[in-house]
Short mmCIF file of C-alpha atoms in Angstrom, two decimals:
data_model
loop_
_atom_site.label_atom_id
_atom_site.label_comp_id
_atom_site.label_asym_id
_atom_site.label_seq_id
_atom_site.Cartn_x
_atom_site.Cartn_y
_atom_site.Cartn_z
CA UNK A 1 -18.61 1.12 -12.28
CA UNK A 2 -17.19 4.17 -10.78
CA UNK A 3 -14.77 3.81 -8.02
CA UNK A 4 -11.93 5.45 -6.03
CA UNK A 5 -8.96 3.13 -4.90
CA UNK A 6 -7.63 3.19 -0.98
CA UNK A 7 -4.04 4.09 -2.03
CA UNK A 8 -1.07 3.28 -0.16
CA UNK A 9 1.56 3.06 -2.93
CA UNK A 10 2.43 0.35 -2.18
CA UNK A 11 2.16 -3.46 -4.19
CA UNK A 12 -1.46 -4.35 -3.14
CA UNK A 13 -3.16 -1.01 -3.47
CA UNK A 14 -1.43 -0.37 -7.11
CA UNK A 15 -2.50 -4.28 -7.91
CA UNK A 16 -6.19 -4.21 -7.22
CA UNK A 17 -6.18 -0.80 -8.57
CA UNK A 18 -4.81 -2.27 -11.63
CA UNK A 19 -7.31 -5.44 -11.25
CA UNK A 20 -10.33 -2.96 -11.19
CA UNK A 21 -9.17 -1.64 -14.16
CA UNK A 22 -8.81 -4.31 -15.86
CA UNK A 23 -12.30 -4.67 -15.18
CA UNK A 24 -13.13 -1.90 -16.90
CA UNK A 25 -13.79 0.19 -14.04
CA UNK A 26 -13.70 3.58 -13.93
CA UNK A 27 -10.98 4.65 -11.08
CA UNK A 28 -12.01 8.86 -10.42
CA UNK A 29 -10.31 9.11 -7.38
CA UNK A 30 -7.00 7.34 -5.46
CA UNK A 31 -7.53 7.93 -1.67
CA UNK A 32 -4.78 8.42 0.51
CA UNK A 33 -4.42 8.83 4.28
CA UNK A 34 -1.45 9.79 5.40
CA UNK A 35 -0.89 8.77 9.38
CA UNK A 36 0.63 11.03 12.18
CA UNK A 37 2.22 8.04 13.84
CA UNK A 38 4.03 5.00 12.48
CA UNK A 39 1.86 2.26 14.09
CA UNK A 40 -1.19 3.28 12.55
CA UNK A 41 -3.81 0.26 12.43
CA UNK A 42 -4.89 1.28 9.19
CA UNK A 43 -2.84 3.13 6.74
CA UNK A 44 0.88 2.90 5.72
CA UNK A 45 3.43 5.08 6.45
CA UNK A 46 6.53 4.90 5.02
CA UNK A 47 7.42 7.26 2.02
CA UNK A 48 3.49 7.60 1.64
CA UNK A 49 4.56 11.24 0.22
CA UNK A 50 5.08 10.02 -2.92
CA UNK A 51 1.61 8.59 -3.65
CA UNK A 52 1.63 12.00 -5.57
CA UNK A 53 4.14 10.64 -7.87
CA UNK A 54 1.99 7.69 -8.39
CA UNK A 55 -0.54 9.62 -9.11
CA UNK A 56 0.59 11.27 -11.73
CA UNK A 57 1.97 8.19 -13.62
CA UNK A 58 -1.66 6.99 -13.75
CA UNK A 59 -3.25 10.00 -14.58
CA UNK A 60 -5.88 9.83 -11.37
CA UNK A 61 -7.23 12.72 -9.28
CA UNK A 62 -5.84 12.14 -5.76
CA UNK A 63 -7.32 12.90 -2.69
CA UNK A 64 -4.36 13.12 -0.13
CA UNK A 65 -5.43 13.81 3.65
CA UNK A 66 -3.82 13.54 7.20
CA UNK A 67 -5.20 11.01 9.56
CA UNK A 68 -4.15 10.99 13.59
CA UNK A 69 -3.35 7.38 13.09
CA UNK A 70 -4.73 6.52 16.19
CA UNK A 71 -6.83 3.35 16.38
CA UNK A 72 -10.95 3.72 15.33
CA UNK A 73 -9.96 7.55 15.31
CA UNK A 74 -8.76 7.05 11.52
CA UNK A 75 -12.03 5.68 10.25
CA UNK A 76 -13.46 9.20 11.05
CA UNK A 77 -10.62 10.45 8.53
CA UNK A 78 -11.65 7.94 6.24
CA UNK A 79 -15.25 8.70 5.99
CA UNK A 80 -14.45 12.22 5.88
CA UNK A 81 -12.16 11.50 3.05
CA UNK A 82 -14.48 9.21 0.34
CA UNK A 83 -17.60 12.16 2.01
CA UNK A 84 -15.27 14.17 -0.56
CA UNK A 85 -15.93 12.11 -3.45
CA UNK A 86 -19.12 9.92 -2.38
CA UNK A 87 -21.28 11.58 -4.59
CA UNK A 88 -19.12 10.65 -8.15
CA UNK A 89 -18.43 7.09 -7.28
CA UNK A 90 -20.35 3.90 -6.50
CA UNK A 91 -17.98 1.87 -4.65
CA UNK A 92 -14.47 2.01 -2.96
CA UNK A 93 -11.72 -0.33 -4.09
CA UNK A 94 -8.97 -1.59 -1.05
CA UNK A 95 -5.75 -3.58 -1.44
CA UNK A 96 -6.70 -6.32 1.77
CA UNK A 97 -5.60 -9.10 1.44
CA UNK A 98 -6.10 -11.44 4.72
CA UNK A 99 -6.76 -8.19 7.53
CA UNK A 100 -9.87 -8.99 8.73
CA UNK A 101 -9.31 -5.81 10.92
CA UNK A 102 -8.68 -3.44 8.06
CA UNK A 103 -11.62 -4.57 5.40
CA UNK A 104 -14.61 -4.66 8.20
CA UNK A 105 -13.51 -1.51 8.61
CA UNK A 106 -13.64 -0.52 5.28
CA UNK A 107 -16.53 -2.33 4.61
CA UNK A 108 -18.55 -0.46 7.68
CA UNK A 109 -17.30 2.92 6.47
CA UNK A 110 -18.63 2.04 3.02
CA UNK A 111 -21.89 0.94 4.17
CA UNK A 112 -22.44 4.22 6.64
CA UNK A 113 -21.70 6.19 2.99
CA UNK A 114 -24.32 4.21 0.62
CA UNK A 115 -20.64 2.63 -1.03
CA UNK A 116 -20.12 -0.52 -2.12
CA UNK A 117 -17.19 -1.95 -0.95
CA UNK A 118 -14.60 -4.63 -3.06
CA UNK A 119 -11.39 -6.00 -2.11
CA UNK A 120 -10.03 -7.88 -5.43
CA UNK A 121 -6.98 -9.70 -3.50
CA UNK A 122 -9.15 -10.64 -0.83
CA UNK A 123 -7.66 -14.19 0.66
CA UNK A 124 -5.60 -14.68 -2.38
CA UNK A 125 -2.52 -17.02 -2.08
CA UNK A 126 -0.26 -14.53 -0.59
CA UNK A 127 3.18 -16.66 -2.33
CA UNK A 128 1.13 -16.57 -5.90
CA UNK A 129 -0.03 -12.88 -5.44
CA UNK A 130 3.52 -11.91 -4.74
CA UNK A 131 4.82 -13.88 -7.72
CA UNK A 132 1.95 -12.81 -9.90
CA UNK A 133 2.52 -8.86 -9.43
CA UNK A 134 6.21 -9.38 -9.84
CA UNK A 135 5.33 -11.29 -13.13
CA UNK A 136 3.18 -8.34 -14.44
CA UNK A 137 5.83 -5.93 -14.40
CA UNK A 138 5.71 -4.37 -10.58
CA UNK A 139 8.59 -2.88 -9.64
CA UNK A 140 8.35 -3.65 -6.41
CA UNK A 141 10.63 -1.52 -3.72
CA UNK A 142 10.35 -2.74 0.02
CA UNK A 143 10.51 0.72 2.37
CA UNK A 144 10.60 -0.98 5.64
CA UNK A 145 10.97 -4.34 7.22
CA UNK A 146 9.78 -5.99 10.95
CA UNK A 147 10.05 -9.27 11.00
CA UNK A 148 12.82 -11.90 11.58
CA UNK A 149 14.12 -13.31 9.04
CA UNK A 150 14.47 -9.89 6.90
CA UNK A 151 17.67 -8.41 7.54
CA UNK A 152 18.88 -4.67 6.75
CA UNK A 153 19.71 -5.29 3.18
CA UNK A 154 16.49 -5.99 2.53
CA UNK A 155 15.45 -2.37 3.19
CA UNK A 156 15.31 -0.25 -0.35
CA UNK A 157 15.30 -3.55 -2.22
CA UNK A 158 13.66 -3.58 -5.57
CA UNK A 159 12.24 -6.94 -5.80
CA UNK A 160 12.64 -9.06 -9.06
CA UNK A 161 12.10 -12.90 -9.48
CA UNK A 162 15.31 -14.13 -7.57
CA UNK A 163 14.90 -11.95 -4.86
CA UNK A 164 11.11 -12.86 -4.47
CA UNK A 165 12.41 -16.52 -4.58
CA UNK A 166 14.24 -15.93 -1.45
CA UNK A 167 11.49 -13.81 0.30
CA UNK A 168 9.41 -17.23 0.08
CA UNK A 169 12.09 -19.17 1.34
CA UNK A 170 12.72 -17.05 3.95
CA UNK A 171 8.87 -16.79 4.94
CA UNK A 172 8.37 -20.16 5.23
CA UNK A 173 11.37 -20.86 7.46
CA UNK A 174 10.85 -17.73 9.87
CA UNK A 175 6.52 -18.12 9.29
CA UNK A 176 5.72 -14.54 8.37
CA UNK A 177 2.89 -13.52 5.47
CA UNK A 178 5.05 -13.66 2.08
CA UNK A 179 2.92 -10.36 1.35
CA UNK A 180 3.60 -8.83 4.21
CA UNK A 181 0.05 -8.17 5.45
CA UNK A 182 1.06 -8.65 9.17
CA UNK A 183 3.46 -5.49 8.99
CA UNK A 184 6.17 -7.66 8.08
CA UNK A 185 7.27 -5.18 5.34
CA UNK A 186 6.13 -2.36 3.64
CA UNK A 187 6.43 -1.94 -0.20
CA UNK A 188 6.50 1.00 -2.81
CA UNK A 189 5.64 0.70 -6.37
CA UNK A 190 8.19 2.09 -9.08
CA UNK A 191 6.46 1.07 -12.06
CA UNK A 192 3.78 -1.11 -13.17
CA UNK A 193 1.43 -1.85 -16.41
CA UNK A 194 -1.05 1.49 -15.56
CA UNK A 195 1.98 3.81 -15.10
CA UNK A 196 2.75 6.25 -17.94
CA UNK A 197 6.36 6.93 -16.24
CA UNK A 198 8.52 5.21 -13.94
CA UNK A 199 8.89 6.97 -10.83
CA UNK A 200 12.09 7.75 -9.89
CA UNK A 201 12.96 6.90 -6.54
CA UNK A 202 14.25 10.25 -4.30
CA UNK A 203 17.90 9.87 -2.19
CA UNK A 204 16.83 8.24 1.30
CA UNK A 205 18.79 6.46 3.75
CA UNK A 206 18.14 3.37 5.55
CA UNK A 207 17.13 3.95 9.21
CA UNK A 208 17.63 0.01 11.89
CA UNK A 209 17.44 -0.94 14.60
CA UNK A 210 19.25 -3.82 15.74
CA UNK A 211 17.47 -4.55 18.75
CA UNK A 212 14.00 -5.03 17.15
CA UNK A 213 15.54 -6.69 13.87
CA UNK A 214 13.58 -3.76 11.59
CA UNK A 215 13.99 -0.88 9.51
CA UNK A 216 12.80 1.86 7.24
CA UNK A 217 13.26 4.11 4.17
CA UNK A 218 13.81 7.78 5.50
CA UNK A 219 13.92 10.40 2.34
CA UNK A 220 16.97 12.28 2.71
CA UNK A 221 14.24 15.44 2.88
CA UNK A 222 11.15 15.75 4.13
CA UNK A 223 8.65 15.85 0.80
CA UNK A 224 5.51 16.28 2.40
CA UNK A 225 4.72 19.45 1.83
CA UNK A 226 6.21 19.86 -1.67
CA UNK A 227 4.40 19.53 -4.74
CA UNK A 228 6.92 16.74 -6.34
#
């Protein structure tokens, strides 16, 4: 089967990349849409810049495109993106978990373009499919946070068994998705089984805001035009 992966960089898209993969899939292309606004419906945003990275530790072609961000808008982007690569693949791989919104999206996109459309984590135990990637080898690096419950230090934290311990704890007490599929956080992967490298993380500050209890990874330049 020949597939391209929806690519944020973050936990979910590297682990059902990885599932496919393992598999034995054959992942030609890593998709990513890069949003013009934060509160995209759709894509992620922070430190999505250094999907290239990622791409380069896994030794995939990368299609890397701008999307308005604006809600229904992006699937337009979207089609236009895999319309790039539609004829080499079968199917399109996503990292949805429980967003109904996000994978009917996907999965209508994939059907206008003759794909067929699979979603590995799809309603997986969000505590065990935390624990599992962590278990595997992600390094797992949180770039933003919006939830109670997560405080600032939580921003830039690279994720190991203890500290995944307390995420759980603290989800249950404060009720938000353990893998952060409600926008509770947002996650970059350092390394993992299908990297050649680890990536090396750039300098970045933590941006908060008390008043809405959330905050987010800003790289101390802007990377987005460079060719890392």
């Amino acid at each position: 089967m020949k597939v391209a992966s929806l690519f944020s960089g973050g936990k979910d898209s590297t682990y059902a990349t990885f599932v496919a993969m393992q598999r034995g899939w054959d992942v030609k292309y890593l998709i990513t849409l890069v949003p013009e606004r934060s509160d995209s419906w759709m894509f992620h945003y922070p430190c999505v810049e250094l999907t290239k990275l990622q791409a380069k530790a896994m030794g995939i072609r990368h299609v890397y495109m701008k999307t308005s961000g604006v809600k229904e808008k992006e699937l337009e982007d979207l089609k236009r993106a895999l319309s790039i690569v539609k004829d080499e693949i079968e199917g399109v791989v996503c990292g949805a978990v429980a967003s109904e919104y996000q994978k009917h999206r996907i999965d209508m996109v994939c059907e206008e373009l003759g794909l067929r459309s699979f979603a590995p984590l799809w309603h997986k135990d969000p505590e065990k499919l935390l624990m599992e990637e962590v278990n595997l080898g992600f390094e797992i690096m949180l770039t933003s946070v919006s939830c109670d419950g997560l405080s600032k230090e939580w921003v830039g934290k690279v994720l190991d068994q203890k500290s995944v311990k307390r995420l759980l704890e603290l989800s249950k007490k404060y009720r938000f998705n353990p893998a952060g599929e409600g926008g509770e956080f947002e996650s970059f992967v350092l390394n993992c089984p299908i990297f050649n490298r680890r990536i090396e993380f750039p300098e970045f500050e933590v941006v908060w805001d008390d008043s809405t209890n959330s905050g987010f990874v800003r790289l101390a330049k802007d990377l987005s035009s460079s060719k890392l």
